[in-house]
CSV table of C-alpha atoms and ligand atoms in Angstrom, one decimal:
chain,number,residue,atom,x,y,z
A,1,UNK,CA,24.7,-20.0,-3.0
A,2,UNK,CA,27.3,-22.3,-1.4
A,3,UNK,CA,29.4,-20.3,1.0
A,4,UNK,CA,28.6,-16.9,2.7
A,5,UNK,CA,28.4,-14.2,0.1
A,6,UNK,CA,28.9,-10.5,0.5
A,7,UNK,CA,27.4,-7.4,-1.1
A,8,UNK,CA,26.9,-3.7,-0.4
A,9,UNK,CA,23.2,-4.0,0.4
A,10,UNK,CA,21.0,-7.0,1.2
A,11,UNK,CA,17.3,-6.4,0.7
A,12,UNK,CA,14.8,-8.6,2.5
A,13,UNK,CA,11.7,-9.1,0.3
A,14,UNK,CA,11.0,-8.4,-3.4
A,15,UNK,CA,7.7,-6.6,-3.2
A,16,UNK,CA,7.3,-3.1,-4.5
A,17,UNK,CA,9.5,-1.5,-1.8
A,18,UNK,CA,12.3,-4.0,-2.1
A,19,UNK,CA,12.3,-4.1,-5.9
A,20,UNK,CA,12.3,-0.3,-6.3
A,21,UNK,CA,15.0,0.2,-3.7
A,22,UNK,CA,17.1,-2.6,-5.3
A,23,UNK,CA,16.8,-1.0,-8.8
A,24,UNK,CA,17.7,2.5,-7.6
A,25,UNK,CA,20.8,1.2,-5.7
A,26,UNK,CA,21.9,-1.1,-8.5
A,27,UNK,CA,21.7,1.8,-11.0
A,28,UNK,CA,24.0,3.8,-8.7
A,29,UNK,CA,26.6,1.0,-9.0
A,30,UNK,CA,26.1,-0.8,-5.7
A,31,UNK,CA,26.1,-4.6,-5.4
A,32,UNK,CA,22.6,-5.5,-4.3
A,33,UNK,CA,21.2,-8.9,-3.4
A,34,UNK,CA,17.4,-9.4,-2.8
A,35,UNK,CA,16.3,-12.4,-0.7
A,36,UNK,CA,12.6,-13.2,-1.3
A,37,UNK,CA,10.8,-15.9,0.7
A,38,UNK,CA,8.3,-16.9,-2.0
A,39,UNK,CA,8.6,-17.6,-5.7
A,40,UNK,CA,7.1,-15.1,-8.1
A,41,UNK,CA,4.5,-14.6,-9.5
A,42,UNK,CA,2.6,-14.9,-6.2
A,43,UNK,CA,-0.7,-13.4,-5.0
A,44,UNK,CA,-0.6,-10.2,-3.0
A,45,UNK,CA,-3.2,-7.8,-1.9
A,46,UNK,CA,-2.9,-4.0,-2.6
A,47,UNK,CA,-4.0,-3.6,-6.2
A,48,UNK,CA,-5.2,0.0,-6.5
A,49,UNK,CA,-2.2,2.3,-7.0
A,50,UNK,CA,-2.1,6.1,-6.6
A,51,UNK,CA,-0.8,8.5,-9.3
A,52,UNK,CA,2.0,9.5,-6.9
A,53,UNK,CA,3.5,6.0,-7.4
A,54,UNK,CA,4.2,6.7,-11.0
A,55,UNK,CA,6.9,9.3,-10.1
A,56,UNK,CA,8.8,6.7,-8.0
A,57,UNK,CA,8.4,4.0,-10.7
A,58,UNK,CA,9.7,6.5,-13.2
A,59,UNK,CA,12.8,7.3,-11.1
A,60,UNK,CA,13.5,3.6,-10.7
A,61,UNK,CA,13.4,3.2,-14.5
A,62,UNK,CA,10.4,0.9,-14.3
A,63,UNK,CA,7.6,3.0,-15.8
A,64,UNK,CA,7.9,1.7,-19.4
A,65,UNK,CA,7.7,-1.9,-18.2
A,66,UNK,CA,4.6,-1.1,-16.1
A,67,UNK,CA,3.0,0.8,-19.0
A,68,UNK,CA,3.6,-2.2,-21.2
A,69,UNK,CA,1.9,-4.5,-18.7
A,70,UNK,CA,-1.6,-3.9,-20.0
A,71,UNK,CA,-3.0,-3.0,-16.6
A,72,UNK,CA,-6.4,-1.2,-16.1
A,73,UNK,CA,-6.0,2.6,-16.2
A,74,UNK,CA,-7.1,4.4,-13.0
A,75,UNK,CA,-8.0,8.1,-13.2
A,76,UNK,CA,-9.9,8.6,-10.0
A,77,UNK,CA,-11.9,7.2,-7.2
A,78,UNK,CA,-15.7,6.9,-6.8
A,79,UNK,CA,-17.7,6.6,-3.5
A,80,UNK,CA,-21.2,5.4,-2.8
A,81,UNK,CA,-23.1,5.6,0.5
A,82,UNK,CA,-26.8,4.8,0.9
A,83,UNK,CA,-27.7,5.9,-2.6
A,84,UNK,CA,-25.3,9.0,-2.7
A,85,UNK,CA,-22.7,8.6,-5.4
A,86,UNK,CA,-19.7,11.0,-6.0
A,87,UNK,CA,-16.4,10.6,-7.9
A,88,UNK,CA,-13.1,12.4,-7.9
A,89,UNK,CA,-11.1,12.8,-11.1
A,90,UNK,CA,-7.4,12.9,-10.4
A,91,UNK,CA,-6.8,15.5,-13.2
A,92,UNK,CA,-8.8,18.0,-11.1
A,93,UNK,CA,-6.5,18.3,-8.1
A,94,UNK,CA,-4.3,20.8,-6.2
A,95,UNK,CA,-0.8,19.2,-6.5
A,96,UNK,CA,1.5,18.9,-9.5
A,97,UNK,CA,2.3,15.4,-10.9
A,98,UNK,CA,0.8,12.4,-12.6
A,99,UNK,CA,-2.9,12.3,-13.0
A,100,UNK,CA,-3.4,8.6,-13.6
A,101,UNK,CA,-2.1,5.3,-12.5
A,102,UNK,CA,-3.2,1.6,-12.7
A,103,UNK,CA,-5.3,-1.0,-11.1
A,104,UNK,CA,-2.9,-4.0,-11.0
A,105,UNK,CA,-3.0,-7.7,-10.4
A,106,UNK,CA,-0.2,-7.8,-7.9
A,107,UNK,CA,1.1,-11.2,-8.9
A,108,UNK,CA,2.0,-9.8,-12.4
A,109,UNK,CA,2.9,-6.3,-11.2
A,110,UNK,CA,5.3,-7.4,-8.5
A,111,UNK,CA,7.0,-9.8,-11.0
A,112,UNK,CA,7.5,-7.0,-13.5
A,113,UNK,CA,9.1,-4.8,-10.8
A,114,UNK,CA,11.3,-7.6,-9.5
A,115,UNK,CA,12.4,-8.4,-13.1
A,116,UNK,CA,13.2,-4.8,-13.7
A,117,UNK,CA,15.3,-4.7,-10.5
A,118,UNK,CA,17.2,-7.7,-11.8
A,119,UNK,CA,17.7,-6.0,-15.2
A,120,UNK,CA,19.1,-3.0,-13.3
A,121,UNK,CA,21.8,-5.3,-11.9
A,122,UNK,CA,20.3,-6.6,-8.6
A,123,UNK,CA,20.6,-10.3,-7.9
A,124,UNK,CA,17.2,-11.6,-6.9
A,125,UNK,CA,17.0,-14.9,-5.0
A,126,UNK,CA,13.6,-16.5,-4.6
A,127,UNK,CA,12.6,-19.0,-2.0
A,128,UNK,CA,15.1,-17.6,0.5
A,129,UNK,CA,13.6,-16.8,3.9
A,130,UNK,CA,15.6,-14.7,6.3
A,131,UNK,CA,15.6,-16.2,9.7
A,132,UNK,CA,18.1,-14.2,11.8
A,133,UNK,CA,20.1,-11.0,11.5
A,134,UNK,CA,23.4,-10.2,13.3
A,135,UNK,CA,24.7,-6.7,13.4
A,136,UNK,CA,28.5,-6.5,13.9
A,137,UNK,CA,29.6,-2.9,13.9
A,138,UNK,CA,30.2,-2.2,10.2
A,139,UNK,CA,28.3,-5.1,8.6
A,140,UNK,CA,25.1,-7.2,8.8
A,141,UNK,CA,25.0,-11.0,8.6
A,142,UNK,CA,21.7,-12.5,7.6
A,143,UNK,CA,20.9,-16.2,7.9
A,144,UNK,CA,18.4,-17.5,5.4
A,145,UNK,CA,16.7,-20.8,4.6
A,146,UNK,CA,16.6,-22.0,1.0
A,147,UNK,CA,13.8,-24.1,-0.7
A,148,UNK,CA,15.7,-27.3,0.0
A,149,UNK,CA,15.8,-26.5,3.7
A,150,UNK,CA,19.5,-25.7,3.8
A,151,UNK,CA,20.6,-22.6,5.6
A,152,UNK,CA,23.1,-20.0,4.2
A,153,UNK,CA,24.5,-16.6,5.2
A,154,UNK,CA,25.0,-13.4,3.4
A,155,UNK,CA,27.1,-10.5,4.7
A,156,UNK,CA,26.4,-6.9,3.7
A,157,UNK,CA,27.4,-3.4,4.6
A,158,UNK,CA,23.7,-2.5,5.1
A,159,UNK,CA,20.3,-4.3,5.2
A,160,UNK,CA,17.0,-2.8,3.9
A,161,UNK,CA,14.1,-4.7,5.3
A,162,UNK,CA,11.3,-4.7,2.8
A,163,UNK,CA,9.6,-7.8,4.0
A,164,UNK,CA,6.1,-6.3,4.2
A,165,UNK,CA,3.7,-8.0,6.7
A,166,UNK,CA,6.5,-10.4,7.4
A,167,UNK,CA,8.0,-7.6,9.5
A,168,UNK,CA,11.3,-9.5,9.7
A,169,UNK,CA,13.6,-7.1,11.5
A,170,UNK,CA,10.7,-5.6,13.6
A,171,UNK,CA,10.1,-9.2,14.9
A,172,UNK,CA,13.8,-10.1,15.4
A,173,UNK,CA,14.6,-6.7,17.1
A,174,UNK,CA,11.3,-6.3,19.0
A,175,UNK,CA,10.5,-2.9,17.4
A,176,UNK,CA,6.7,-3.2,17.3
A,177,UNK,CA,4.7,-0.9,19.5
A,178,UNK,CA,0.9,-0.4,20.0
A,179,UNK,CA,-0.7,0.8,16.8
A,180,UNK,CA,-2.8,4.0,17.1
A,181,UNK,CA,-4.9,2.7,14.2
A,182,UNK,CA,-7.5,0.2,15.5
A,183,UNK,CA,-7.2,-3.3,14.3
A,184,UNK,CA,-9.6,-4.3,11.5
A,185,UNK,CA,-10.4,-7.3,9.3
A,186,UNK,CA,-10.9,-7.8,5.7
A,187,UNK,CA,-12.3,-10.6,3.4
A,188,UNK,CA,-11.7,-10.4,-0.3
A,189,UNK,CA,-11.3,-12.2,-3.6
A,190,UNK,CA,-11.2,-11.7,-7.3
A,191,UNK,CA,-14.3,-12.2,-9.4
A,192,UNK,CA,-15.2,-12.4,-13.1
A,193,UNK,CA,-17.3,-9.3,-12.8
A,194,UNK,CA,-19.6,-9.5,-15.9
A,195,UNK,CA,-20.1,-5.7,-15.7
A,196,UNK,CA,-19.4,-5.2,-19.4
A,197,UNK,CA,-22.3,-3.4,-20.9
A,198,UNK,CA,-23.2,-1.6,-17.6
A,199,UNK,CA,-22.3,2.1,-17.4
A,200,UNK,CA,-19.9,1.4,-14.5
A,201,UNK,CA,-16.6,3.4,-14.8
A,202,UNK,CA,-13.8,0.8,-14.8
A,203,UNK,CA,-11.2,3.5,-14.6
A,204,UNK,CA,-12.0,4.2,-11.0
A,205,UNK,CA,-11.9,2.2,-7.7
A,206,UNK,CA,-15.4,2.2,-6.2
A,207,UNK,CA,-15.5,2.5,-2.4
A,208,UNK,CA,-18.9,1.7,-1.0
A,209,UNK,CA,-19.9,2.5,2.6
A,210,UNK,CA,-22.2,-0.1,4.3
A,211,UNK,CA,-25.6,1.5,4.4
A,212,UNK,CA,-26.0,0.7,8.2
A,213,UNK,CA,-22.5,0.5,9.6
A,214,UNK,CA,-20.5,3.4,8.3
A,215,UNK,CA,-17.3,2.0,9.7
A,216,UNK,CA,-17.7,-1.0,7.2
A,217,UNK,CA,-16.7,-0.4,3.6
A,218,UNK,CA,-16.1,-2.3,0.4
A,219,UNK,CA,-13.7,-2.0,-2.5
A,220,UNK,CA,-14.3,-2.9,-6.1
A,221,UNK,CA,-11.2,-2.6,-8.2
A,222,UNK,CA,-11.8,-3.5,-11.9
A,223,UNK,CA,-8.9,-5.0,-13.9
A,224,UNK,CA,-8.4,-4.9,-17.7
A,225,UNK,CA,-9.2,-8.6,-18.3
A,226,UNK,CA,-12.9,-8.5,-17.1
A,227,UNK,CA,-12.1,-9.5,-13.6
A,228,UNK,CA,-12.1,-7.3,-10.5
A,229,UNK,CA,-10.8,-7.3,-6.9
A,230,UNK,CA,-13.7,-7.2,-4.4
A,231,UNK,CA,-13.3,-6.9,-0.6
A,232,UNK,CA,-14.9,-5.7,2.6
A,233,UNK,CA,-13.2,-4.1,5.6
A,234,UNK,CA,-14.6,-3.6,9.1
A,235,UNK,CA,-14.0,-4.0,12.8
A,236,UNK,CA,-13.1,-7.6,13.7
A,237,UNK,CA,-16.4,-8.0,15.7
A,238,UNK,CA,-18.5,-7.0,12.7
A,239,UNK,CA,-17.6,-10.2,11.0
A,240,UNK,CA,-18.5,-12.4,14.0
A,241,UNK,CA,-22.2,-12.0,13.3
A,242,UNK,CA,-21.8,-13.9,9.9
A,243,UNK,CA,-21.5,-17.6,10.4
A,244,UNK,CA,-21.1,-19.0,6.9
A,245,UNK,CA,-17.8,-19.8,5.2
A,246,UNK,CA,-15.7,-16.9,3.9
A,247,UNK,CA,-17.4,-17.0,0.4
A,248,UNK,CA,-20.9,-17.0,1.9
A,249,UNK,CA,-20.1,-14.2,4.4
A,250,UNK,CA,-18.7,-12.0,1.6
A,251,UNK,CA,-21.7,-12.6,-0.6
A,252,UNK,CA,-24.1,-12.0,2.2
A,253,UNK,CA,-22.5,-8.7,3.3
A,254,UNK,CA,-22.3,-7.5,-0.4
A,255,UNK,CA,-26.0,-8.2,-0.8
A,256,UNK,CA,-26.7,-5.8,2.0
A,257,UNK,CA,-25.5,-2.9,-0.2
A,258,UNK,CA,-27.3,-1.1,-3.0
A,259,UNK,CA,-25.2,-0.2,-6.0
A,260,UNK,CA,-22.4,-2.7,-5.3
A,261,UNK,CA,-24.9,-5.5,-4.6
A,262,UNK,CA,-26.6,-4.9,-7.9
A,263,UNK,CA,-23.2,-4.7,-9.8
A,264,UNK,CA,-22.1,-8.0,-8.3
A,265,UNK,CA,-25.3,-9.9,-9.0
A,266,UNK,CA,-23.9,-11.6,-12.1
A,267,UNK,CA,-20.3,-12.0,-10.8
A,268,UNK,CA,-18.6,-15.3,-10.8
A,269,UNK,CA,-16.5,-16.0,-7.7
A,270,UNK,CA,-13.7,-18.0,-9.3
A,271,UNK,CA,-11.0,-17.6,-6.7
A,272,UNK,CA,-10.7,-18.6,-3.0
A,273,UNK,CA,-11.9,-15.9,-0.6
A,274,UNK,CA,-9.1,-14.8,1.7
A,275,UNK,CA,-9.2,-13.2,5.2
A,276,UNK,CA,-6.7,-11.0,6.8
A,277,UNK,CA,-6.9,-9.3,10.2
A,278,UNK,CA,-4.9,-7.2,12.6
A,279,UNK,CA,-2.7,-5.8,9.9
A,280,UNK,CA,-2.3,-2.2,11.3
A,281,UNK,CA,1.2,-1.9,12.7
A,282,UNK,CA,3.5,0.8,14.1
A,283,UNK,CA,7.2,0.6,15.1
A,284,UNK,CA,9.3,2.4,17.6
A,285,UNK,CA,11.9,3.3,15.0
A,286,UNK,CA,12.5,2.9,11.3
A,287,UNK,CA,16.3,2.6,11.3
A,288,UNK,CA,19.3,1.5,13.4
A,289,UNK,CA,23.0,0.6,12.9
A,290,UNK,CA,23.3,-0.6,9.3
A,291,UNK,CA,19.6,-1.2,8.7
A,292,UNK,CA,16.4,0.6,7.7
A,293,UNK,CA,12.9,-0.5,7.4
A,294,UNK,CA,10.9,0.4,4.2
A,295,UNK,CA,7.4,-0.3,3.0
A,296,UNK,CA,5.0,-2.3,5.2
A,297,UNK,CA,8.0,-3.7,7.1
A,298,UNK,CA,8.1,-0.2,8.7
A,299,UNK,CA,4.4,-0.1,9.6
A,300,UNK,CA,0.9,-0.1,8.0
A,301,UNK,CA,-2.1,2.1,8.5
A,302,UNK,CA,-5.2,0.9,6.7
A,303,UNK,CA,-6.3,0.0,3.2
A,304,UNK,CA,-9.1,2.6,2.8
A,305,UNK,CA,-7.1,5.2,0.7
A,306,UNK,CA,-5.0,2.7,-1.2
A,307,UNK,CA,-1.9,4.3,0.3
A,308,UNK,CA,0.2,1.2,1.0
A,309,UNK,CA,2.2,0.9,-2.2
A,310,UNK,CA,2.6,4.7,-2.4
A,311,UNK,CA,4.1,4.8,1.1
A,312,UNK,CA,6.2,1.7,0.3
A,313,UNK,CA,7.7,3.4,-2.8
A,314,UNK,CA,8.2,6.8,-1.1
A,315,UNK,CA,10.0,5.1,1.7
A,316,UNK,CA,12.3,3.2,-0.7
A,317,UNK,CA,13.1,6.4,-2.5
A,318,UNK,CA,13.9,8.3,0.7
A,319,UNK,CA,15.9,5.4,2.2
A,320,UNK,CA,18.0,5.0,-1.0
A,321,UNK,CA,19.0,8.7,-1.0
A,322,UNK,CA,20.1,8.5,2.6
A,323,UNK,CA,21.8,5.1,2.2
A,324,UNK,CA,23.8,6.4,-0.9
A,325,UNK,CA,25.3,9.1,1.4
A,326,UNK,CA,26.2,6.5,4.1
A,327,UNK,CA,27.8,4.1,1.6
A,328,UNK,CA,29.9,7.0,0.3
A,329,UNK,CA,31.3,7.5,3.8
A,330,UNK,CA,29.1,10.3,5.0
A,331,UNK,CA,27.2,10.1,8.3
A,332,UNK,CA,23.6,10.9,7.4
A,333,UNK,CA,21.0,11.6,10.1
A,334,UNK,CA,18.6,8.8,9.4
A,335,UNK,CA,15.9,10.2,11.7
A,336,UNK,CA,15.8,13.6,10.0
A,337,UNK,CA,16.8,12.5,6.5
A,338,UNK,CA,14.5,9.5,6.3
A,339,UNK,CA,12.0,8.9,9.1
A,340,UNK,CA,10.8,12.5,9.6
A,341,UNK,CA,10.2,13.3,5.9
A,342,UNK,CA,8.5,10.0,5.4
A,343,UNK,CA,6.2,10.6,8.3
A,344,UNK,CA,4.8,13.8,6.7
A,345,UNK,CA,2.7,11.8,4.3
A,346,UNK,CA,2.1,8.9,6.7
A,347,UNK,CA,0.6,11.4,9.2
A,348,UNK,CA,-1.5,12.9,6.5
A,349,UNK,CA,-2.9,9.5,5.6
A,350,UNK,CA,-3.3,8.7,9.4
A,351,UNK,CA,-5.6,11.7,9.9
A,352,UNK,CA,-7.5,10.9,6.7
A,353,UNK,CA,-8.0,7.3,7.8
A,354,UNK,CA,-9.1,8.4,11.3
A,355,UNK,CA,-11.5,10.9,9.8
A,356,UNK,CA,-12.9,8.3,7.4
A,357,UNK,CA,-13.8,5.9,10.3
A,358,UNK,CA,-15.4,8.6,12.5
A,359,UNK,CA,-17.5,9.6,9.4
A,360,UNK,CA,-16.2,13.2,9.2
A,361,UNK,CA,-14.3,12.5,6.0
A,362,UNK,CA,-17.3,10.6,4.6
A,363,UNK,CA,-19.5,13.7,5.3
A,364,UNK,CA,-16.9,15.8,3.4
A,365,UNK,CA,-16.8,13.4,0.5
A,366,UNK,CA,-20.6,13.2,0.2
A,367,UNK,CA,-21.2,16.9,0.8
A,368,UNK,CA,-24.0,18.3,-1.3
A,369,UNK,CA,-22.4,21.6,-2.3
A,370,UNK,CA,-18.6,21.2,-2.0
A,371,UNK,CA,-16.2,24.0,-2.5
A,372,UNK,CA,-14.3,23.2,-5.6
A,373,UNK,CA,-10.9,24.4,-4.4
A,374,UNK,CA,-11.1,22.3,-1.2
A,375,UNK,CA,-12.3,19.3,-3.2
A,376,UNK,CA,-9.1,19.6,-5.3
A,377,UNK,CA,-7.0,19.6,-2.2
A,378,UNK,CA,-8.8,16.4,-0.9
A,379,UNK,CA,-8.5,14.9,-4.4
A,380,UNK,CA,-4.7,15.5,-4.2
A,381,UNK,CA,-4.5,13.3,-1.1
A,382,UNK,CA,-6.6,10.7,-2.7
A,383,UNK,CA,-4.1,10.7,-5.6
A,384,UNK,CA,-1.3,10.1,-3.1
A,385,UNK,CA,0.2,13.7,-3.0
A,386,UNK,CA,0.4,13.5,0.8
A,387,UNK,CA,3.9,15.0,1.0
A,388,UNK,CA,3.0,18.2,-0.7
A,389,UNK,CA,3.2,20.6,2.2
A,390,UNK,CA,1.7,23.5,0.2
A,391,UNK,CA,-1.6,21.6,0.4
A,392,UNK,CA,-3.3,22.9,3.7
A,393,UNK,CA,-4.7,19.4,4.2
A,394,UNK,CA,-1.1,18.1,4.4
A,395,UNK,CA,0.2,20.9,6.5
A,396,UNK,CA,-2.7,20.8,9.1
A,397,UNK,CA,-4.8,17.7,8.3
A,398,UNK,CA,-6.4,17.4,11.7
A,399,UNK,CA,-7.5,21.0,12.1
A,400,UNK,CA,-8.6,21.4,8.5
A,401,UNK,CA,-10.6,18.2,8.3
A,402,UNK,CA,-12.5,18.9,11.5
A,403,UNK,CA,-13.4,22.4,10.4
A,404,UNK,CA,-14.4,21.3,7.0
A,405,UNK,CA,-16.6,18.4,8.3
A,406,UNK,CA,-18.4,20.8,10.6
A,407,UNK,CA,-19.1,23.2,7.7
A,408,UNK,CA,-20.3,20.2,5.5
A,409,UNK,CA,-22.7,19.1,8.3
A,410,UNK,CA,-24.2,22.6,8.6
A,411,UNK,CA,-25.0,22.6,4.8
B,1,FAD,P1,5.0,-6.6,0.2
B,1,FAD,O1,4.4,-6.3,-1.0
B,1,FAD,O2,4.2,-7.4,1.2
B,1,FAD,O3,6.3,-7.5,-0.1
B,1,FAD,C1,7.1,-8.1,1.0
B,1,FAD,C2,7.8,-9.3,0.4
B,1,FAD,O4,8.7,-9.8,1.5
B,1,FAD,C3,6.8,-10.4,0.1
B,1,FAD,O5,7.0,-10.8,-1.2
B,1,FAD,C4,7.2,-11.5,1.1
B,1,FAD,O6,7.1,-12.8,0.6
B,1,FAD,C5,8.7,-11.2,1.5
B,1,FAD,N1,9.1,-11.6,2.8
B,1,FAD,C6,8.4,-11.6,4.0
B,1,FAD,N2,9.1,-12.1,5.0
B,1,FAD,C7,10.3,-12.5,4.4
B,1,FAD,C8,11.5,-13.1,5.0
B,1,FAD,N3,11.6,-13.4,6.3
B,1,FAD,N4,12.5,-13.4,4.1
B,1,FAD,C9,12.4,-13.0,2.8
B,1,FAD,N5,11.3,-12.5,2.2
B,1,FAD,C10,10.3,-12.2,3.1
B,1,FAD,N6,-2.1,-0.9,-0.9
B,1,FAD,C11,-2.3,-0.1,-2.0
B,1,FAD,O7,-1.4,0.6,-2.4
B,1,FAD,N7,-3.5,-0.2,-2.7
B,1,FAD,C12,-4.5,-1.0,-2.2
B,1,FAD,O8,-5.6,-1.1,-2.9
B,1,FAD,C13,-4.3,-1.8,-1.0
B,1,FAD,N8,-5.3,-2.6,-0.6
B,1,FAD,C14,-5.0,-3.3,0.6
B,1,FAD,C15,-6.0,-4.1,1.1
B,1,FAD,C16,-5.8,-4.8,2.3
B,1,FAD,C17,-6.9,-5.6,2.9
B,1,FAD,C18,-4.6,-4.7,3.0
B,1,FAD,C19,-4.3,-5.4,4.3
B,1,FAD,C20,-3.6,-4.0,2.4
B,1,FAD,C21,-3.8,-3.2,1.2
B,1,FAD,N9,-2.8,-2.4,0.7
B,1,FAD,C22,-3.0,-1.7,-0.4
B,1,FAD,C23,-1.4,-2.4,1.3
B,1,FAD,C24,-0.4,-3.2,0.4
B,1,FAD,O9,-0.8,-4.5,0.5
B,1,FAD,C25,1.0,-3.0,1.0
B,1,FAD,O10,1.1,-1.7,1.5
B,1,FAD,C26,2.1,-3.2,0.0
B,1,FAD,O11,2.0,-4.5,-0.6
B,1,FAD,C27,3.5,-3.0,0.7
B,1,FAD,O12,4.5,-3.4,-0.2
B,1,FAD,P2,5.9,-3.9,0.4
B,1,FAD,O13,6.8,-3.9,-0.7
B,1,FAD,O14,6.2,-3.1,1.6
B,1,FAD,O15,5.6,-5.3,1.0
């Protein structure tokens, strides 16, 4: 790029939210340029998808490419706490829709999505980091730095910020507010799991609750190539009692569990262990004059129900519908057409996350004699159908979860 370019929509970031938004807009005939800070493939966390994602990937014309990717099928979620084991099968649920999805290595998955966006007509520029944004009435001017250190500009009618934890516009415009979800920390890696031959179900994510500290939990996400993603999440002060390096800490904490500790006895830790903390975020607004925030750039709750990519794709889908009307000369109401409908599912997940950490949802999940209809409703949320307002646990999550937890404890 030598001089300032112009396009209809500039998208910041080529993760799932940016790629899906770019593909949808390009297919509608808009000129879209995506500016991505890194070069792909690159590591990213967020590897367990939810079936609800499949509908958005389908709408964006990406489903065949994803199906061809050879990823590990995912048909449910399993939970273990102090010797109690239970699993949910996504086909036995309340809401309509897909009943399976995939467990994906994000380096490869995100590259597939970005390549599909490019095939749909979007121009994807790698190693271009947005540094500033200027809003001049009817256009947006972004300044970005290229790999060689030179700065360039791009002018667009609208900017979608899909920069994930980079939170580009939130930082530049001071939109971040106090998060109602407490800050937590996670350490994680990929392992060669050596579980072949065991009766472990690779088609499900395994969520393990720490036997002593119920606010600490682990994920095990098997991939199709004999490796798995393995991580632990807990309050930041939980980790301060472990004084080894990251690998030693992860192995020590995993050895404190029963089933997971046993499964991981033969695992080979072949990748660096990473740490991420303080990732919960909330913003004062998700849109403004000629911009909207999608995916994690608009906030993040918690990893426990693997809702991140689903929310990212839902937000891309809703934002594109609203933006299409604006680019056609209408005056959409971004709050009521975008933020409010998106928030329906975000609030459902927020209540589920909160109920997970105060143990009420854990008591529901591990209940000895569950009501099968209610279990289907819970299963729907675990499958990502958090916007289906015919599900009582979407319409009134707080009241319903509290009442159900009480009933489960009385059993
Ligand atoms: P991203 O995937 O983060 O993409 C943003 C892109 O923007 C990046 O490629 C970045 O390089 C680029 N970028 C950033 N700043 C700039 C800039 N200034 N200029 C240009 N480009 C920029 N979600 C799930 O669905 N399932 C899970 O199992 C799951 N596990 C998780 C575990 C942990 C510990 C955490 C913290 C999160 C987890 N998530 C999970 C959440 C998931 O990681 C995110 O929700 C998801 O990646 C969001 O996608 P996105 O497209 O919004 O952002």
